[in-house]
């Protein structure tokens, strides 16, 4: 039993940022699933990825089971553009009690927040 996770490139519309991710496909039949998608931005000051929003879902694939995290894109003086990405992590459990996990990382989207 194993599952493939996905993380889509963030979407930017006005001041709204969204990041979608989840469970794409599974081989075998998990008895329970859980995935979390984090919408993250890169903080130039700390040089770290920071979580702006989180969404969770607990349904197994198929079909694609996803959730969308949303946040406001805020302009930070001195930052001409901000890098955003979606990170997805997930766990699954088989009917026999075996535990599996996985993750996915989207491409980075650079935007100038308004």
Short mmCIF file of N, CA, C and O in Angstrom, two decimals:
data_model
loop_
_atom_site.label_atom_id
_atom_site.label_comp_id
_atom_site.label_asym_id
_atom_site.label_seq_id
_atom_site.Cartn_x
_atom_site.Cartn_y
_atom_site.Cartn_z
N UNK A 1 0.83 -1.17 0.00
CA UNK A 1 0.00 0.00 0.00
C UNK A 1 0.88 1.25 0.00
O UNK A 1 1.81 1.35 0.79
N UNK A 2 0.60 2.16 -0.91
CA UNK A 2 1.31 3.44 -0.95
C UNK A 2 0.45 4.47 -1.66
O UNK A 2 -0.42 4.12 -2.46
N UNK A 3 0.70 5.73 -1.36
CA UNK A 3 -0.04 6.83 -2.00
C UNK A 3 0.95 7.85 -2.54
O UNK A 3 2.04 8.02 -2.01
N UNK A 4 0.52 8.53 -3.59
CA UNK A 4 1.28 9.63 -4.17
C UNK A 4 0.58 10.93 -3.76
O UNK A 4 -0.64 11.04 -3.89
N UNK A 5 1.36 11.87 -3.28
CA UNK A 5 0.81 13.16 -2.85
C UNK A 5 1.15 14.22 -3.88
O UNK A 5 2.11 14.09 -4.63
N UNK A 6 0.33 15.28 -3.93
CA UNK A 6 0.63 16.36 -4.86
C UNK A 6 0.53 17.71 -4.17
O UNK A 6 -0.11 17.85 -3.14
N UNK A 7 1.21 18.69 -4.74
CA UNK A 7 1.17 20.07 -4.27
C UNK A 7 1.21 20.95 -5.51
O UNK A 7 2.17 20.92 -6.26
N UNK A 8 0.14 21.69 -5.73
CA UNK A 8 0.05 22.54 -6.91
C UNK A 8 0.70 23.89 -6.67
O UNK A 8 0.69 24.40 -5.54
N UNK A 9 1.23 24.47 -7.74
CA UNK A 9 1.82 25.80 -7.65
C UNK A 9 0.76 26.76 -7.12
O UNK A 9 -0.39 26.73 -7.55
N UNK A 10 1.12 27.65 -6.17
CA UNK A 10 0.13 28.58 -5.61
C UNK A 10 -0.52 29.45 -6.69
O UNK A 10 0.05 29.69 -7.76
N UNK A 11 -1.71 29.91 -6.37
CA UNK A 11 -2.46 30.79 -7.26
C UNK A 11 -2.56 32.16 -6.61
O UNK A 11 -2.81 32.27 -5.41
N UNK A 12 -2.38 33.21 -7.42
CA UNK A 12 -2.41 34.59 -6.92
C UNK A 12 -3.50 35.35 -7.65
O UNK A 12 -3.52 35.39 -8.88
N UNK A 13 -4.42 35.95 -6.89
CA UNK A 13 -5.49 36.76 -7.48
C UNK A 13 -5.74 37.94 -6.56
O UNK A 13 -6.23 37.77 -5.45
N UNK A 14 -5.37 39.14 -7.02
CA UNK A 14 -5.48 40.33 -6.17
C UNK A 14 -4.54 40.19 -5.00
O UNK A 14 -3.34 40.01 -5.16
N UNK A 15 -5.08 40.26 -3.79
CA UNK A 15 -4.25 40.07 -2.59
C UNK A 15 -4.42 38.67 -2.01
O UNK A 15 -3.86 38.36 -0.97
N UNK A 16 -5.16 37.80 -2.69
CA UNK A 16 -5.44 36.45 -2.19
C UNK A 16 -4.47 35.45 -2.80
O UNK A 16 -4.27 35.41 -4.01
N UNK A 17 -3.89 34.64 -1.93
CA UNK A 17 -3.01 33.54 -2.34
C UNK A 17 -3.68 32.24 -1.92
O UNK A 17 -4.21 32.15 -0.81
N UNK A 18 -3.64 31.22 -2.78
CA UNK A 18 -4.14 29.91 -2.41
C UNK A 18 -3.14 28.84 -2.82
O UNK A 18 -2.42 28.99 -3.81
N UNK A 19 -3.11 27.78 -2.06
CA UNK A 19 -2.25 26.64 -2.35
C UNK A 19 -3.05 25.36 -2.13
O UNK A 19 -3.67 25.19 -1.09
N UNK A 20 -3.07 24.48 -3.13
CA UNK A 20 -3.86 23.26 -3.07
C UNK A 20 -2.96 22.04 -3.14
O UNK A 20 -2.01 22.00 -3.91
N UNK A 21 -3.27 21.04 -2.35
CA UNK A 21 -2.53 19.79 -2.36
C UNK A 21 -3.33 18.69 -1.72
O UNK A 21 -4.39 18.93 -1.12
N UNK A 22 -2.85 17.47 -1.87
CA UNK A 22 -3.55 16.35 -1.26
C UNK A 22 -3.03 15.01 -1.75
O UNK A 22 -1.88 14.89 -2.17
N UNK A 23 -3.91 14.02 -1.73
CA UNK A 23 -3.58 12.67 -2.15
C UNK A 23 -4.00 12.51 -3.60
O UNK A 23 -5.15 12.72 -3.96
N UNK A 24 -3.04 12.14 -4.44
CA UNK A 24 -3.32 12.02 -5.87
C UNK A 24 -3.81 10.62 -6.22
O UNK A 24 -4.88 10.46 -6.80
N UNK A 25 -3.04 9.61 -5.90
CA UNK A 25 -3.42 8.23 -6.19
C UNK A 25 -2.91 7.32 -5.08
O UNK A 25 -1.96 7.65 -4.38
N UNK A 26 -3.52 6.16 -4.97
CA UNK A 26 -3.07 5.15 -4.01
C UNK A 26 -3.01 3.79 -4.69
O UNK A 26 -3.85 3.47 -5.53
N UNK A 27 -2.00 3.02 -4.32
CA UNK A 27 -1.89 1.62 -4.73
C UNK A 27 -2.22 0.81 -3.50
O UNK A 27 -1.61 0.98 -2.45
N UNK A 28 -3.18 -0.08 -3.62
CA UNK A 28 -3.69 -0.75 -2.44
C UNK A 28 -4.86 0.05 -1.91
O UNK A 28 -5.27 1.05 -2.50
N UNK A 29 -5.42 -0.37 -0.82
CA UNK A 29 -6.60 0.30 -0.27
C UNK A 29 -6.35 0.72 1.17
O UNK A 29 -6.57 -0.06 2.10
N UNK A 30 -5.89 1.94 1.39
CA UNK A 30 -5.70 2.40 2.77
C UNK A 30 -7.02 2.42 3.53
O UNK A 30 -8.07 2.72 2.95
N UNK A 31 -6.96 2.12 4.79
CA UNK A 31 -8.16 2.16 5.64
C UNK A 31 -8.41 3.58 6.14
O UNK A 31 -9.54 3.97 6.39
N UNK A 32 -7.33 4.36 6.28
CA UNK A 32 -7.45 5.74 6.75
C UNK A 32 -6.36 6.59 6.12
O UNK A 32 -5.25 6.12 5.90
N UNK A 33 -6.70 7.82 5.81
CA UNK A 33 -5.75 8.76 5.18
C UNK A 33 -5.89 10.13 5.82
O UNK A 33 -6.95 10.48 6.33
N UNK A 34 -4.83 10.90 5.74
CA UNK A 34 -4.84 12.26 6.24
C UNK A 34 -3.78 13.03 5.47
O UNK A 34 -2.67 12.54 5.28
N UNK A 35 -4.12 14.23 5.00
CA UNK A 35 -3.10 15.08 4.37
C UNK A 35 -3.29 16.52 4.81
O UNK A 35 -4.39 16.94 5.15
N UNK A 36 -2.18 17.22 4.83
CA UNK A 36 -2.16 18.63 5.21
C UNK A 36 -1.43 19.40 4.12
O UNK A 36 -0.34 19.00 3.71
N UNK A 37 -2.02 20.50 3.68
CA UNK A 37 -1.38 21.36 2.70
C UNK A 37 -1.09 22.71 3.35
O UNK A 37 -1.98 23.33 3.93
N UNK A 38 0.16 23.11 3.27
CA UNK A 38 0.60 24.38 3.84
C UNK A 38 0.95 25.34 2.73
O UNK A 38 1.70 25.00 1.82
N UNK A 39 0.39 26.55 2.79
CA UNK A 39 0.77 27.63 1.89
C UNK A 39 1.88 28.39 2.59
O UNK A 39 1.68 28.91 3.69
N UNK A 40 3.06 28.42 1.99
CA UNK A 40 4.24 29.01 2.63
C UNK A 40 4.81 30.15 1.80
O UNK A 40 4.70 30.15 0.58
N UNK A 41 5.41 31.11 2.48
CA UNK A 41 6.13 32.19 1.80
C UNK A 41 7.55 32.24 2.33
O UNK A 41 7.82 31.83 3.46
N UNK A 42 8.47 32.73 1.49
CA UNK A 42 9.87 32.79 1.90
C UNK A 42 10.13 34.14 2.56
O UNK A 42 9.87 35.20 1.97
N UNK A 43 10.62 34.10 3.79
CA UNK A 43 10.93 35.31 4.54
C UNK A 43 12.40 35.64 4.33
O UNK A 43 13.28 34.89 4.79
N UNK A 44 12.67 36.72 3.61
CA UNK A 44 14.05 37.11 3.32
C UNK A 44 14.84 37.45 4.58
O UNK A 44 16.04 37.21 4.65
N UNK A 45 14.16 38.02 5.58
CA UNK A 45 14.86 38.43 6.80
C UNK A 45 15.39 37.21 7.55
O UNK A 45 16.55 37.17 7.94
N UNK A 46 14.53 36.21 7.76
CA UNK A 46 14.95 35.02 8.51
C UNK A 46 15.56 33.95 7.61
O UNK A 46 16.15 32.99 8.10
N UNK A 47 15.39 34.12 6.29
CA UNK A 47 15.86 33.14 5.30
C UNK A 47 15.25 31.77 5.55
O UNK A 47 15.92 30.74 5.46
N UNK A 48 13.94 31.78 5.85
CA UNK A 48 13.22 30.55 6.12
C UNK A 48 11.85 30.60 5.44
O UNK A 48 11.30 31.68 5.23
N UNK A 49 11.32 29.41 5.14
CA UNK A 49 9.95 29.32 4.67
C UNK A 49 9.03 29.39 5.88
O UNK A 49 9.25 28.72 6.88
N UNK A 50 7.99 30.23 5.79
CA UNK A 50 7.04 30.45 6.88
C UNK A 50 5.66 30.02 6.40
O UNK A 50 5.28 30.29 5.27
N UNK A 51 4.90 29.38 7.27
CA UNK A 51 3.55 28.94 6.93
C UNK A 51 2.57 30.09 7.09
O UNK A 51 2.47 30.68 8.17
N UNK A 52 1.86 30.41 6.00
CA UNK A 52 0.86 31.48 6.03
C UNK A 52 -0.54 30.91 6.29
O UNK A 52 -1.38 31.58 6.88
N UNK A 53 -0.80 29.69 5.83
CA UNK A 53 -2.11 29.06 6.01
C UNK A 53 -1.98 27.55 5.89
O UNK A 53 -1.07 27.06 5.22
N UNK A 54 -2.90 26.83 6.51
CA UNK A 54 -2.90 25.37 6.50
C UNK A 54 -4.32 24.87 6.25
O UNK A 54 -5.28 25.46 6.74
N UNK A 55 -4.41 23.78 5.50
CA UNK A 55 -5.71 23.11 5.33
C UNK A 55 -5.48 21.61 5.43
O UNK A 55 -4.41 21.11 5.09
N UNK A 56 -6.49 20.90 5.92
CA UNK A 56 -6.36 19.45 6.13
C UNK A 56 -7.57 18.73 5.56
O UNK A 56 -8.66 19.28 5.50
N UNK A 57 -7.36 17.49 5.18
CA UNK A 57 -8.46 16.63 4.75
C UNK A 57 -8.14 15.20 5.15
O UNK A 57 -6.98 14.86 5.37
N UNK A 58 -9.18 14.37 5.27
CA UNK A 58 -8.95 13.00 5.75
C UNK A 58 -9.71 11.96 4.93
O UNK A 58 -10.22 10.98 5.47
N UNK A 59 -9.77 12.16 3.61
CA UNK A 59 -10.39 11.19 2.73
C UNK A 59 -9.32 10.52 1.88
O UNK A 59 -8.35 11.15 1.50
N UNK A 60 -9.53 9.24 1.58
CA UNK A 60 -8.58 8.49 0.76
C UNK A 60 -8.93 8.59 -0.72
O UNK A 60 -10.10 8.76 -1.08
N UNK A 61 -7.91 8.50 -1.56
CA UNK A 61 -8.12 8.50 -3.01
C UNK A 61 -8.53 7.09 -3.44
O UNK A 61 -8.26 6.13 -2.73
N UNK A 62 -9.08 6.83 -4.60
CA UNK A 62 -9.47 7.84 -5.59
C UNK A 62 -10.84 8.40 -5.29
O UNK A 62 -11.55 7.81 -4.48
N UNK A 63 -11.30 9.43 -5.93
CA UNK A 63 -10.50 10.27 -6.81
C UNK A 63 -9.60 11.20 -6.00
O UNK A 63 -9.51 11.04 -4.79
N UNK A 64 -9.00 12.14 -6.70
CA UNK A 64 -8.10 13.09 -6.04
C UNK A 64 -8.78 13.70 -4.82
O UNK A 64 -9.90 14.21 -4.91
N UNK A 65 -8.13 13.63 -3.69
CA UNK A 65 -8.64 14.23 -2.45
C UNK A 65 -7.69 15.34 -2.06
O UNK A 65 -6.51 15.10 -1.80
N UNK A 66 -8.20 16.57 -2.06
CA UNK A 66 -7.31 17.70 -1.81
C UNK A 66 -7.97 18.71 -0.90
O UNK A 66 -9.17 18.65 -0.63
N UNK A 67 -7.18 19.66 -0.45
CA UNK A 67 -7.67 20.78 0.34
C UNK A 67 -6.88 22.02 -0.09
O UNK A 67 -5.77 21.91 -0.61
N UNK A 68 -7.48 23.18 0.13
CA UNK A 68 -6.87 24.43 -0.30
C UNK A 68 -6.67 25.36 0.89
O UNK A 68 -7.63 25.64 1.62
N UNK A 69 -5.44 25.83 1.06
CA UNK A 69 -5.12 26.81 2.09
C UNK A 69 -5.12 28.20 1.45
O UNK A 69 -4.68 28.35 0.31
N UNK A 70 -5.62 29.19 2.15
CA UNK A 70 -5.70 30.54 1.60
C UNK A 70 -5.14 31.56 2.59
O UNK A 70 -5.28 31.41 3.81
N UNK A 71 -4.48 32.58 2.04
CA UNK A 71 -3.90 33.64 2.86
C UNK A 71 -3.91 34.94 2.06
O UNK A 71 -4.12 34.94 0.84
N UNK A 72 -3.65 36.04 2.76
CA UNK A 72 -3.56 37.35 2.12
C UNK A 72 -2.10 37.64 1.80
O UNK A 72 -1.23 37.48 2.66
N UNK A 73 -1.86 38.05 0.58
CA UNK A 73 -0.52 38.43 0.14
C UNK A 73 -0.28 39.88 0.57
O UNK A 73 -0.97 40.78 0.11
N UNK A 74 0.67 40.10 1.47
CA UNK A 74 0.93 41.43 2.03
C UNK A 74 2.26 41.93 1.51
O UNK A 74 3.25 41.21 1.52
N UNK A 75 2.29 43.19 1.09
CA UNK A 75 3.51 43.81 0.60
C UNK A 75 4.42 44.15 1.77
O UNK A 75 3.99 44.80 2.73
N UNK A 76 5.65 43.69 1.72
CA UNK A 76 6.64 44.00 2.74
C UNK A 76 7.66 44.96 2.13
O UNK A 76 8.28 44.62 1.12
N UNK A 77 7.84 46.15 2.70
CA UNK A 77 8.80 47.10 2.15
C UNK A 77 10.18 46.46 2.00
O UNK A 77 10.65 45.75 2.89
N UNK A 78 10.80 46.67 0.87
CA UNK A 78 12.12 46.12 0.62
C UNK A 78 12.08 44.76 -0.05
O UNK A 78 13.11 44.27 -0.49
N UNK A 79 10.92 44.14 -0.12
CA UNK A 79 10.78 42.85 -0.80
C UNK A 79 10.05 43.07 -2.13
O UNK A 79 8.83 43.17 -2.17
N UNK A 80 10.78 43.18 -3.23
CA UNK A 80 10.12 43.44 -4.52
C UNK A 80 9.22 42.29 -4.95
O UNK A 80 8.20 42.49 -5.58
N UNK A 81 9.57 41.08 -4.61
CA UNK A 81 8.71 39.94 -4.90
C UNK A 81 8.91 38.90 -3.80
O UNK A 81 9.97 38.82 -3.18
N UNK A 82 7.87 38.14 -3.57
CA UNK A 82 7.88 37.14 -2.50
C UNK A 82 7.69 35.77 -3.12
O UNK A 82 6.85 35.59 -4.01
N UNK A 83 8.46 34.78 -2.68
CA UNK A 83 8.31 33.41 -3.14
C UNK A 83 7.25 32.69 -2.33
O UNK A 83 7.27 32.74 -1.10
N UNK A 84 6.32 32.04 -3.01
CA UNK A 84 5.26 31.26 -2.38
C UNK A 84 5.32 29.83 -2.90
O UNK A 84 5.61 29.61 -4.07
N UNK A 85 5.01 28.85 -2.04
CA UNK A 85 4.95 27.46 -2.46
C UNK A 85 3.89 26.73 -1.64
O UNK A 85 3.46 27.20 -0.59
N UNK A 86 3.49 25.57 -2.15
CA UNK A 86 2.57 24.69 -1.43
C UNK A 86 3.35 23.45 -1.02
O UNK A 86 4.06 22.86 -1.84
N UNK A 87 3.24 23.07 0.24
CA UNK A 87 3.84 21.84 0.76
C UNK A 87 2.72 20.93 1.24
O UNK A 87 1.83 21.39 1.96
N UNK A 88 2.76 19.67 0.83
CA UNK A 88 1.77 18.70 1.27
C UNK A 88 2.47 17.56 1.99
O UNK A 88 3.48 17.04 1.51
N UNK A 89 1.94 17.19 3.15
CA UNK A 89 2.42 16.02 3.87
C UNK A 89 1.21 15.14 4.16
O UNK A 89 0.09 15.64 4.30
N UNK A 90 1.43 13.84 4.22
CA UNK A 90 0.31 12.97 4.48
C UNK A 90 0.71 11.65 5.11
O UNK A 90 1.86 11.23 5.04
N UNK A 91 -0.28 11.02 5.73
CA UNK A 91 -0.09 9.69 6.32
C UNK A 91 -1.25 8.81 5.91
O UNK A 91 -2.35 9.29 5.61
N UNK A 92 -1.01 7.50 5.90
CA UNK A 92 -2.05 6.54 5.60
C UNK A 92 -1.84 5.29 6.44
O UNK A 92 -0.71 4.99 6.85
N UNK A 93 -2.92 4.60 6.69
CA UNK A 93 -2.89 3.39 7.51
C UNK A 93 -3.66 2.30 6.77
O UNK A 93 -4.77 2.53 6.29
N UNK A 94 -3.06 1.11 6.70
CA UNK A 94 -3.74 -0.03 6.06
C UNK A 94 -4.67 -0.70 7.06
O UNK A 94 -4.58 -0.44 8.27
N UNK A 95 -5.53 -1.57 6.56
CA UNK A 95 -6.44 -2.29 7.47
C UNK A 95 -5.67 -3.21 8.42
O UNK A 95 -6.15 -3.55 9.49
N UNK A 96 -4.42 -3.57 8.04
CA UNK A 96 -3.58 -4.39 8.90
C UNK A 96 -2.75 -3.60 9.88
O UNK A 96 -1.97 -4.16 10.66
N UNK A 97 -2.88 -2.27 9.86
CA UNK A 97 -2.16 -1.43 10.81
C UNK A 97 -0.83 -0.89 10.33
O UNK A 97 -0.12 -0.22 11.07
N UNK A 98 -0.44 -1.20 9.07
CA UNK A 98 0.80 -0.64 8.54
C UNK A 98 0.61 0.86 8.29
O UNK A 98 -0.44 1.29 7.81
N UNK A 99 1.65 1.63 8.60
CA UNK A 99 1.58 3.08 8.45
C UNK A 99 2.55 3.53 7.36
O UNK A 99 3.68 3.05 7.28
N UNK A 100 2.10 4.44 6.51
CA UNK A 100 2.94 5.01 5.46
C UNK A 100 2.80 6.52 5.47
O UNK A 100 1.89 7.08 6.10
N UNK A 101 3.72 7.18 4.79
CA UNK A 101 3.65 8.64 4.73
C UNK A 101 4.28 9.11 3.42
O UNK A 101 4.93 8.36 2.71
N UNK A 102 4.08 10.38 3.12
CA UNK A 102 4.65 10.96 1.92
C UNK A 102 4.52 12.47 1.95
O UNK A 102 3.88 13.04 2.84
N UNK A 103 5.14 13.11 0.97
CA UNK A 103 5.05 14.55 0.88
C UNK A 103 5.22 14.99 -0.57
O UNK A 103 5.59 14.21 -1.43
N UNK A 104 4.93 16.26 -0.81
CA UNK A 104 5.10 16.86 -2.13
C UNK A 104 5.35 18.34 -1.96
O UNK A 104 4.87 18.96 -1.00
N UNK A 105 6.11 18.91 -2.88
CA UNK A 105 6.45 20.33 -2.84
C UNK A 105 6.18 20.92 -4.22
O UNK A 105 6.60 20.37 -5.24
N UNK A 106 5.49 22.04 -4.26
CA UNK A 106 5.16 22.67 -5.54
C UNK A 106 6.32 23.51 -6.05
O UNK A 106 7.23 23.86 -5.29
N UNK A 107 6.27 23.89 -7.32
CA UNK A 107 7.19 24.92 -7.81
C UNK A 107 6.90 26.23 -7.07
O UNK A 107 5.79 26.45 -6.59
N UNK A 108 7.89 27.10 -7.00
CA UNK A 108 7.74 28.39 -6.32
C UNK A 108 7.15 29.41 -7.28
O UNK A 108 7.51 29.48 -8.45
N UNK A 109 6.22 30.20 -6.76
CA UNK A 109 5.61 31.31 -7.50
C UNK A 109 6.11 32.61 -6.87
O UNK A 109 5.95 32.82 -5.66
N UNK A 110 6.72 33.46 -7.67
CA UNK A 110 7.20 34.75 -7.19
C UNK A 110 6.20 35.83 -7.59
O UNK A 110 5.86 35.94 -8.77
N UNK A 111 5.71 36.59 -6.61
CA UNK A 111 4.74 37.66 -6.89
C UNK A 111 5.10 38.91 -6.09
O UNK A 111 5.71 38.83 -5.03
N UNK A 112 4.70 40.04 -6.64
CA UNK A 112 4.79 41.30 -5.91
C UNK A 112 3.43 41.55 -5.28
O UNK A 112 2.45 41.76 -5.99
N UNK A 113 3.36 41.46 -4.00
CA UNK A 113 2.08 41.64 -3.31
C UNK A 113 1.69 43.11 -3.36
O UNK A 113 2.53 43.99 -3.30
N UNK A 114 0.38 43.34 -3.44
CA UNK A 114 -0.13 44.72 -3.50
C UNK A 114 -0.88 45.08 -2.25
O UNK A 114 -1.24 44.25 -1.47
#
